[in-house]
Amino acid sequence: MVKGLVWVLGSGVALVLLLAIALYVPAVQNAVRGYAVGILEEKIGTPVRLERIVLRFPIGVAIDGLYVEDRQQDTLLYAGSVRVRVDPSALLNKRISLGSVELENVRATIQQGADSVFNFAYILEALQGDTGVAPAPDPQAEGWTFTVDRVELHRIDLDLGLEPSGLDLRLRLGALNVGFDRFELDPLTFHVDELVLERTRVDLRTRPGVSEPDTYPVLTNPIADLDVRFKTLRLGDVGFTLKDVSSGDSLWLALDSAAVHANELDLSAQR
């Protein structure tokens, strides 16, 4: 009886280990990629392509050539390379700790129509699934925490159009490297050790938006609960343009290089 129980438990453990090892085999990863793409396409109803997905030991994920098309047959998102490295030991303490997040060759187009609906809203609706009432969370249960040590972005293009507010933004980001001393989402806490931004252009244009009656809302500080601090900021070859299309007024800013070193720069303490 005891031997049989040991054999069953041993077989179960061996099967789990075998499945875990199989996920690192290229043929298995390719099968998972095809299955995931098929499910996602069926779910959202627009084309999705993924060239490659690679799992790296012990816990790392690399994604190459992710393409998502919107309902107007335009590119909603293209991510040439995504690399994420996870600290496996942190999972034992109910903590998701990303050692590094790297994005390279990313293009995204976000549009908000006059009805305030975004061009990606249909994806969120499709992935939401069952809209039934979810069970109330246990207030005594300890939730998971999320942290990031370093973020690296290279060659990021973003086009944003907000029809209701008459705002258009064009971002061409060359390189952004951010190292965090502390990163928390609850409460929002971002303590940056060093931030380096290079070869970046931001083009912001405003135009008459949807006409709305004048209102006088109660003004609140949007960053009252946001804790942002810096030690070192480095900027190189950064440009900013702001233009009012209706009046023709414009503002240009070109910065060849700049560096700020501080014992502590606490933006949340500003008034």
mmCIF file of C-alpha atoms in Angstrom:
data_model
loop_
_atom_site.group_PDB
_atom_site.id
_atom_site.type_symbol
_atom_site.label_atom_id
_atom_site.label_comp_id
_atom_site.label_asym_id
_atom_site.label_seq_id
_atom_site.Cartn_x
_atom_site.Cartn_y
_atom_site.Cartn_z
ATOM 1 C CA MET A 1 0.000 0.000 0.000
ATOM 2 C CA VAL A 2 2.746 2.418 1.018
ATOM 3 C CA LYS A 3 4.885 1.471 -1.971
ATOM 4 C CA GLY A 4 1.944 2.024 -4.283
ATOM 5 C CA LEU A 5 1.290 5.463 -2.816
ATOM 6 C CA VAL A 6 4.957 6.401 -3.154
ATOM 7 C CA TRP A 7 4.936 5.201 -6.766
ATOM 8 C CA VAL A 8 1.852 7.296 -7.590
ATOM 9 C CA LEU A 9 3.306 10.427 -5.961
ATOM 10 C CA GLY A 10 6.670 9.876 -7.614
ATOM 11 C CA SER A 11 5.051 9.420 -11.003
ATOM 12 C CA GLY A 12 3.053 12.631 -10.542
ATOM 13 C CA VAL A 13 6.146 14.632 -9.627
ATOM 14 C CA ALA A 14 8.083 13.139 -12.547
ATOM 15 C CA LEU A 15 5.259 14.039 -14.946
ATOM 16 C CA VAL A 16 5.176 17.656 -13.747
ATOM 17 C CA LEU A 17 8.961 17.942 -14.109
ATOM 18 C CA LEU A 18 8.807 16.393 -17.571
ATOM 19 C CA LEU A 19 6.158 18.876 -18.678
ATOM 20 C CA ALA A 20 8.202 21.772 -17.251
ATOM 21 C CA ILE A 21 11.315 20.604 -19.104
ATOM 22 C CA ALA A 22 9.335 20.087 -22.320
ATOM 23 C CA LEU A 23 8.382 23.779 -22.343
ATOM 24 C CA TYR A 24 12.048 24.591 -23.020
ATOM 25 C CA VAL A 25 12.115 22.403 -26.162
ATOM 26 C CA PRO A 26 11.855 24.584 -29.338
ATOM 27 C CA ALA A 27 9.324 22.262 -31.000
ATOM 28 C CA VAL A 28 7.038 22.440 -27.967
ATOM 29 C CA GLN A 29 7.409 26.224 -27.767
ATOM 30 C CA ASN A 30 6.474 26.513 -31.440
ATOM 31 C CA ALA A 31 3.371 24.396 -30.844
ATOM 32 C CA VAL A 32 2.405 26.598 -27.894
ATOM 33 C CA ARG A 33 2.937 29.707 -30.063
ATOM 34 C CA GLY A 34 0.628 28.408 -32.807
ATOM 35 C CA TYR A 35 -2.027 27.366 -30.322
ATOM 36 C CA ALA A 36 -1.965 30.701 -28.478
ATOM 37 C CA VAL A 37 -2.139 32.744 -31.702
ATOM 38 C CA GLY A 38 -5.085 30.678 -32.969
ATOM 39 C CA ILE A 39 -7.021 31.093 -29.733
ATOM 40 C CA LEU A 40 -6.361 34.853 -29.621
ATOM 41 C CA GLU A 41 -7.379 35.393 -33.263
ATOM 42 C CA GLU A 42 -10.599 33.472 -32.701
ATOM 43 C CA LYS A 43 -11.290 35.447 -29.558
ATOM 44 C CA ILE A 44 -10.759 38.990 -30.892
ATOM 45 C CA GLY A 45 -11.671 38.447 -34.553
ATOM 46 C CA THR A 46 -8.694 40.290 -36.111
ATOM 47 C CA PRO A 47 -5.353 38.965 -37.435
ATOM 48 C CA VAL A 48 -2.570 38.180 -34.963
ATOM 49 C CA ARG A 49 0.914 36.985 -35.859
ATOM 50 C CA LEU A 50 3.792 35.883 -33.657
ATOM 51 C CA GLU A 51 7.089 34.836 -35.167
ATOM 52 C CA ARG A 52 8.648 33.236 -32.115
ATOM 53 C CA ILE A 53 8.262 32.697 -28.406
ATOM 54 C CA VAL A 54 11.161 31.370 -26.343
ATOM 55 C CA LEU A 55 11.255 30.360 -22.684
ATOM 56 C CA ARG A 56 14.654 30.843 -21.087
ATOM 57 C CA PHE A 57 15.924 29.058 -17.992
ATOM 58 C CA PRO A 58 15.034 29.488 -15.198
ATOM 59 C CA ILE A 59 12.127 31.886 -15.851
ATOM 60 C CA GLY A 60 12.502 34.206 -18.792
ATOM 61 C CA VAL A 61 10.347 34.929 -21.813
ATOM 62 C CA ALA A 62 11.398 36.241 -25.219
ATOM 63 C CA ILE A 63 8.807 37.243 -27.840
ATOM 64 C CA ASP A 64 9.721 38.224 -31.397
ATOM 65 C CA GLY A 65 7.546 39.653 -34.157
ATOM 66 C CA LEU A 66 4.203 40.177 -32.432
ATOM 67 C CA TYR A 67 1.670 41.798 -34.793
ATOM 68 C CA VAL A 68 -1.912 42.750 -33.972
ATOM 69 C CA GLU A 69 -4.239 44.263 -36.585
ATOM 70 C CA ASP A 70 -7.259 46.409 -35.766
ATOM 71 C CA ARG A 71 -10.719 46.302 -37.319
ATOM 72 C CA GLN A 72 -9.735 48.892 -39.935
ATOM 73 C CA GLN A 73 -6.965 46.525 -41.127
ATOM 74 C CA ASP A 74 -4.312 48.899 -39.812
ATOM 75 C CA THR A 75 -1.421 48.029 -37.495
ATOM 76 C CA LEU A 76 -2.585 48.322 -33.904
ATOM 77 C CA LEU A 77 0.622 46.936 -32.408
ATOM 78 C CA TYR A 78 3.899 45.548 -33.641
ATOM 79 C CA ALA A 79 6.548 44.457 -31.145
ATOM 80 C CA GLY A 80 9.777 43.360 -32.754
ATOM 81 C CA SER A 81 11.357 42.103 -29.532
ATOM 82 C CA VAL A 82 10.138 41.696 -25.954
ATOM 83 C CA ARG A 83 12.366 40.253 -23.238
ATOM 84 C CA VAL A 84 11.268 39.664 -19.649
ATOM 85 C CA ARG A 85 13.296 38.058 -16.862
ATOM 86 C CA VAL A 86 11.539 36.906 -13.676
ATOM 87 C CA ASP A 87 13.095 36.189 -10.282
ATOM 88 C CA PRO A 88 11.863 32.641 -9.469
ATOM 89 C CA SER A 89 12.651 32.865 -5.752
ATOM 90 C CA ALA A 90 10.291 35.831 -5.340
ATOM 91 C CA LEU A 91 7.346 33.690 -6.446
ATOM 92 C CA LEU A 92 7.669 31.692 -3.240
ATOM 93 C CA ASN A 93 6.803 34.883 -1.325
ATOM 94 C CA LYS A 94 3.811 35.768 -3.540
ATOM 95 C CA ARG A 95 5.856 38.431 -5.279
ATOM 96 C CA ILE A 96 6.282 38.897 -9.038
ATOM 97 C CA SER A 97 9.719 40.456 -9.419
ATOM 98 C CA LEU A 98 10.853 41.324 -12.940
ATOM 99 C CA GLY A 99 14.615 41.666 -13.039
ATOM 100 C CA SER A 100 14.452 43.352 -16.416
ATOM 101 C CA VAL A 101 11.933 44.295 -19.102
ATOM 102 C CA GLU A 102 13.266 45.042 -22.596
ATOM 103 C CA LEU A 103 11.233 46.271 -25.572
ATOM 104 C CA GLU A 104 12.748 46.946 -28.984
ATOM 105 C CA ASN A 105 11.306 47.982 -32.362
ATOM 106 C CA VAL A 106 7.754 48.658 -31.163
ATOM 107 C CA ARG A 107 5.077 50.489 -33.154
ATOM 108 C CA ALA A 108 1.636 51.261 -31.766
ATOM 109 C CA THR A 109 -1.311 53.315 -32.989
ATOM 110 C CA ILE A 110 -3.996 54.358 -30.513
ATOM 111 C CA GLN A 111 -7.081 56.212 -31.689
ATOM 112 C CA GLN A 112 -10.070 57.480 -29.728
ATOM 113 C CA GLY A 113 -13.134 58.273 -31.831
ATOM 114 C CA ALA A 114 -15.652 61.045 -31.308
ATOM 115 C CA ASP A 115 -17.733 58.525 -29.328
ATOM 116 C CA SER A 116 -14.784 58.187 -26.882
ATOM 117 C CA VAL A 117 -14.254 54.535 -27.853
ATOM 118 C CA PHE A 118 -10.633 53.468 -28.393
ATOM 119 C CA ASN A 119 -9.563 51.327 -31.341
ATOM 120 C CA PHE A 120 -8.408 48.552 -28.979
ATOM 121 C CA ALA A 121 -11.577 48.470 -26.863
ATOM 122 C CA TYR A 122 -12.945 45.439 -28.737
ATOM 123 C CA ILE A 123 -9.924 43.400 -27.619
ATOM 124 C CA LEU A 124 -10.534 44.185 -23.952
ATOM 125 C CA GLU A 125 -14.201 43.287 -24.349
ATOM 126 C CA ALA A 126 -13.336 39.981 -26.024
ATOM 127 C CA LEU A 127 -10.784 39.032 -23.393
ATOM 128 C CA GLN A 128 -13.058 40.039 -20.536
ATOM 129 C CA GLY A 129 -15.160 36.932 -21.123
ATOM 130 C CA ASP A 130 -17.865 36.204 -18.573
ATOM 131 C CA THR A 131 -19.214 39.438 -17.114
ATOM 132 C CA GLY A 132 -20.885 37.723 -14.193
ATOM 133 C CA VAL A 133 -20.379 39.043 -10.715
ATOM 134 C CA ALA A 134 -17.011 37.965 -9.384
ATOM 135 C CA PRO A 135 -16.772 36.685 -5.811
ATOM 136 C CA ALA A 136 -15.768 39.298 -3.293
ATOM 137 C CA PRO A 137 -12.063 39.087 -2.392
ATOM 138 C CA ASP A 138 -11.118 37.906 1.068
ATOM 139 C CA PRO A 139 -9.931 41.014 2.978
ATOM 140 C CA GLN A 140 -7.770 38.768 5.166
ATOM 141 C CA ALA A 141 -5.999 37.138 2.216
ATOM 142 C CA GLU A 142 -2.543 38.435 1.378
ATOM 143 C CA GLY A 143 -2.309 39.526 -2.257
ATOM 144 C CA TRP A 144 0.559 39.354 -4.709
ATOM 145 C CA THR A 145 2.997 42.228 -5.126
ATOM 146 C CA PHE A 146 4.686 43.361 -8.336
ATOM 147 C CA THR A 147 8.128 44.920 -8.731
ATOM 148 C CA VAL A 148 10.502 45.843 -11.564
ATOM 149 C CA ASP A 149 14.257 46.400 -11.300
ATOM 150 C CA ARG A 150 15.071 47.752 -14.781
ATOM 151 C CA VAL A 151 13.227 48.813 -17.949
ATOM 152 C CA GLU A 152 14.940 49.276 -21.316
ATOM 153 C CA LEU A 153 13.142 50.641 -24.387
ATOM 154 C CA HIS A 154 14.706 51.007 -27.827
ATOM 155 C CA ARG A 155 13.134 52.404 -31.003
ATOM 156 C CA ILE A 156 9.560 52.891 -29.810
ATOM 157 C CA ASP A 157 7.063 54.652 -32.119
ATOM 158 C CA LEU A 158 3.676 55.708 -30.776
ATOM 159 C CA ASP A 159 0.923 57.589 -32.610
ATOM 160 C CA LEU A 160 -1.932 58.739 -30.387
ATOM 161 C CA GLY A 161 -5.083 60.510 -31.574
ATOM 162 C CA LEU A 162 -7.812 61.646 -29.175
ATOM 163 C CA GLU A 163 -10.747 62.973 -31.165
ATOM 164 C CA PRO A 164 -12.884 64.209 -28.227
ATOM 165 C CA SER A 165 -10.079 66.398 -26.856
ATOM 166 C CA GLY A 166 -8.567 67.311 -30.231
ATOM 167 C CA LEU A 167 -5.142 66.019 -29.224
ATOM 168 C CA ASP A 168 -2.598 64.279 -31.459
ATOM 169 C CA LEU A 169 0.726 62.961 -30.187
ATOM 170 C CA ARG A 170 3.604 61.483 -32.149
ATOM 171 C CA LEU A 171 6.386 59.880 -30.113
ATOM 172 C CA ARG A 172 9.643 58.646 -31.596
ATOM 173 C CA LEU A 173 11.692 57.256 -28.731
ATOM 174 C CA GLY A 174 15.263 56.247 -29.448
ATOM 175 C CA ALA A 175 16.346 54.817 -26.106
ATOM 176 C CA LEU A 176 15.091 54.878 -22.538
ATOM 177 C CA ASN A 177 16.840 53.086 -19.680
ATOM 178 C CA VAL A 178 15.381 53.236 -16.192
ATOM 179 C CA GLY A 179 16.810 51.573 -13.097
ATOM 180 C CA PHE A 180 14.538 51.426 -10.058
ATOM 181 C CA ASP A 181 15.506 51.422 -6.413
ATOM 182 C CA ARG A 182 11.864 50.848 -5.543
ATOM 183 C CA PHE A 183 8.837 50.031 -7.703
ATOM 184 C CA GLU A 184 5.408 49.411 -6.208
ATOM 185 C CA LEU A 185 1.879 49.603 -7.564
ATOM 186 C CA ASP A 186 -0.001 49.778 -4.266
ATOM 187 C CA PRO A 187 0.568 52.481 -3.340
ATOM 188 C CA LEU A 188 2.092 53.923 -6.525
ATOM 189 C CA THR A 189 5.775 54.276 -5.696
ATOM 190 C CA PHE A 190 8.541 54.822 -8.251
ATOM 191 C CA HIS A 191 12.013 55.562 -6.874
ATOM 192 C CA VAL A 192 14.408 55.873 -9.805
ATOM 193 C CA ASP A 193 18.136 55.352 -9.398
ATOM 194 C CA GLU A 194 19.007 56.496 -12.939
ATOM 195 C CA LEU A 195 16.944 57.488 -15.969
ATOM 196 C CA VAL A 196 18.603 57.931 -19.375
ATOM 197 C CA LEU A 197 16.592 59.241 -22.340
ATOM 198 C CA GLU A 198 18.228 59.645 -25.752
ATOM 199 C CA ARG A 199 17.351 60.344 -29.405
ATOM 200 C CA THR A 200 13.724 61.116 -28.692
ATOM 201 C CA ARG A 201 11.165 63.374 -30.364
ATOM 202 C CA VAL A 202 7.719 64.305 -29.080
ATOM 203 C CA ASP A 203 5.313 66.135 -31.407
ATOM 204 C CA LEU A 204 2.111 67.318 -29.726
ATOM 205 C CA ARG A 205 -0.669 69.008 -31.701
ATOM 206 C CA THR A 206 -3.948 70.398 -30.459
ATOM 207 C CA ARG A 207 -7.019 71.202 -32.522
ATOM 208 C CA PRO A 208 -10.672 72.001 -31.808
ATOM 209 C CA GLY A 209 -12.267 68.947 -30.239
ATOM 210 C CA VAL A 210 -15.866 67.952 -29.616
ATOM 211 C CA SER A 211 -17.816 70.933 -28.307
ATOM 212 C CA GLU A 212 -18.937 70.500 -24.712
ATOM 213 C CA PRO A 213 -20.704 72.848 -22.289
ATOM 214 C CA ASP A 214 -18.519 74.646 -19.781
ATOM 215 C CA THR A 215 -18.316 72.891 -16.442
ATOM 216 C CA TYR A 216 -16.538 73.720 -13.222
ATOM 217 C CA PRO A 217 -15.428 70.447 -11.644
ATOM 218 C CA VAL A 218 -13.852 70.168 -8.243
ATOM 219 C CA LEU A 219 -10.092 70.297 -8.823
ATOM 220 C CA THR A 220 -8.019 67.573 -7.194
ATOM 221 C CA ASN A 221 -4.333 66.848 -7.340
ATOM 222 C CA PRO A 222 -3.950 63.880 -9.772
ATOM 223 C CA ILE A 223 -0.581 62.880 -8.294
ATOM 224 C CA ALA A 224 -1.432 63.317 -4.622
ATOM 225 C CA ASP A 225 -0.865 59.592 -3.955
ATOM 226 C CA LEU A 226 2.021 59.177 -6.413
ATOM 227 C CA ASP A 227 5.488 58.844 -4.897
ATOM 228 C CA VAL A 228 8.098 59.602 -7.609
ATOM 229 C CA ARG A 229 11.760 60.248 -6.784
ATOM 230 C CA PHE A 230 14.932 60.510 -8.859
ATOM 231 C CA LYS A 231 18.651 60.382 -8.184
ATOM 232 C CA THR A 232 20.099 60.823 -11.676
ATOM 233 C CA LEU A 233 18.517 62.100 -14.910
ATOM 234 C CA ARG A 234 20.403 62.106 -18.211
ATOM 235 C CA LEU A 235 18.964 63.506 -21.429
ATOM 236 C CA GLY A 236 20.614 63.522 -24.840
ATOM 237 C CA ASP A 237 19.283 64.683 -28.220
ATOM 238 C CA VAL A 238 15.727 65.228 -27.021
ATOM 239 C CA GLY A 239 13.203 67.409 -28.862
ATOM 240 C CA PHE A 240 9.672 68.576 -28.080
ATOM 241 C CA THR A 241 7.159 70.404 -30.294
ATOM 242 C CA LEU A 242 3.769 71.772 -29.294
ATOM 243 C CA LYS A 243 1.500 73.320 -31.931
ATOM 244 C CA ASP A 244 -2.041 74.672 -31.824
ATOM 245 C CA VAL A 245 -3.403 73.866 -35.270
ATOM 246 C CA SER A 246 -6.295 76.331 -35.050
ATOM 247 C CA SER A 247 -4.261 79.403 -33.997
ATOM 248 C CA GLY A 248 -0.903 78.455 -35.494
ATOM 249 C CA ASP A 249 0.909 79.101 -32.198
ATOM 250 C CA SER A 250 3.777 76.727 -31.504
ATOM 251 C CA LEU A 251 6.557 75.946 -29.060
ATOM 252 C CA TRP A 252 9.849 74.169 -29.777
ATOM 253 C CA LEU A 253 12.372 72.713 -27.389
ATOM 254 C CA ALA A 254 15.642 71.078 -28.438
ATOM 255 C CA LEU A 255 18.049 69.686 -25.865
ATOM 256 C CA ASP A 256 21.460 68.378 -26.903
ATOM 257 C CA SER A 257 22.428 67.072 -23.477
ATOM 258 C CA ALA A 258 21.566 67.540 -19.831
ATOM 259 C CA ALA A 259 22.254 65.791 -16.545
ATOM 260 C CA VAL A 260 20.766 66.182 -13.096
ATOM 261 C CA HIS A 261 22.289 64.572 -10.016
ATOM 262 C CA ALA A 262 20.447 64.872 -6.729
ATOM 263 C CA ASN A 263 20.555 63.263 -3.336
ATOM 264 C CA GLU A 264 16.780 63.141 -3.640
ATOM 265 C CA LEU A 265 14.267 64.675 -6.057
ATOM 266 C CA ASP A 266 10.765 64.039 -4.727
ATOM 267 C CA LEU A 267 8.127 65.109 -7.251
ATOM 268 C CA SER A 268 5.253 64.064 -5.020
ATOM 269 C CA ALA A 269 6.251 66.794 -2.520
ATOM 270 C CA GLN A 270 5.800 69.542 -5.113
ATOM 271 C CA ARG A 271 2.810 71.861 -4.928
#
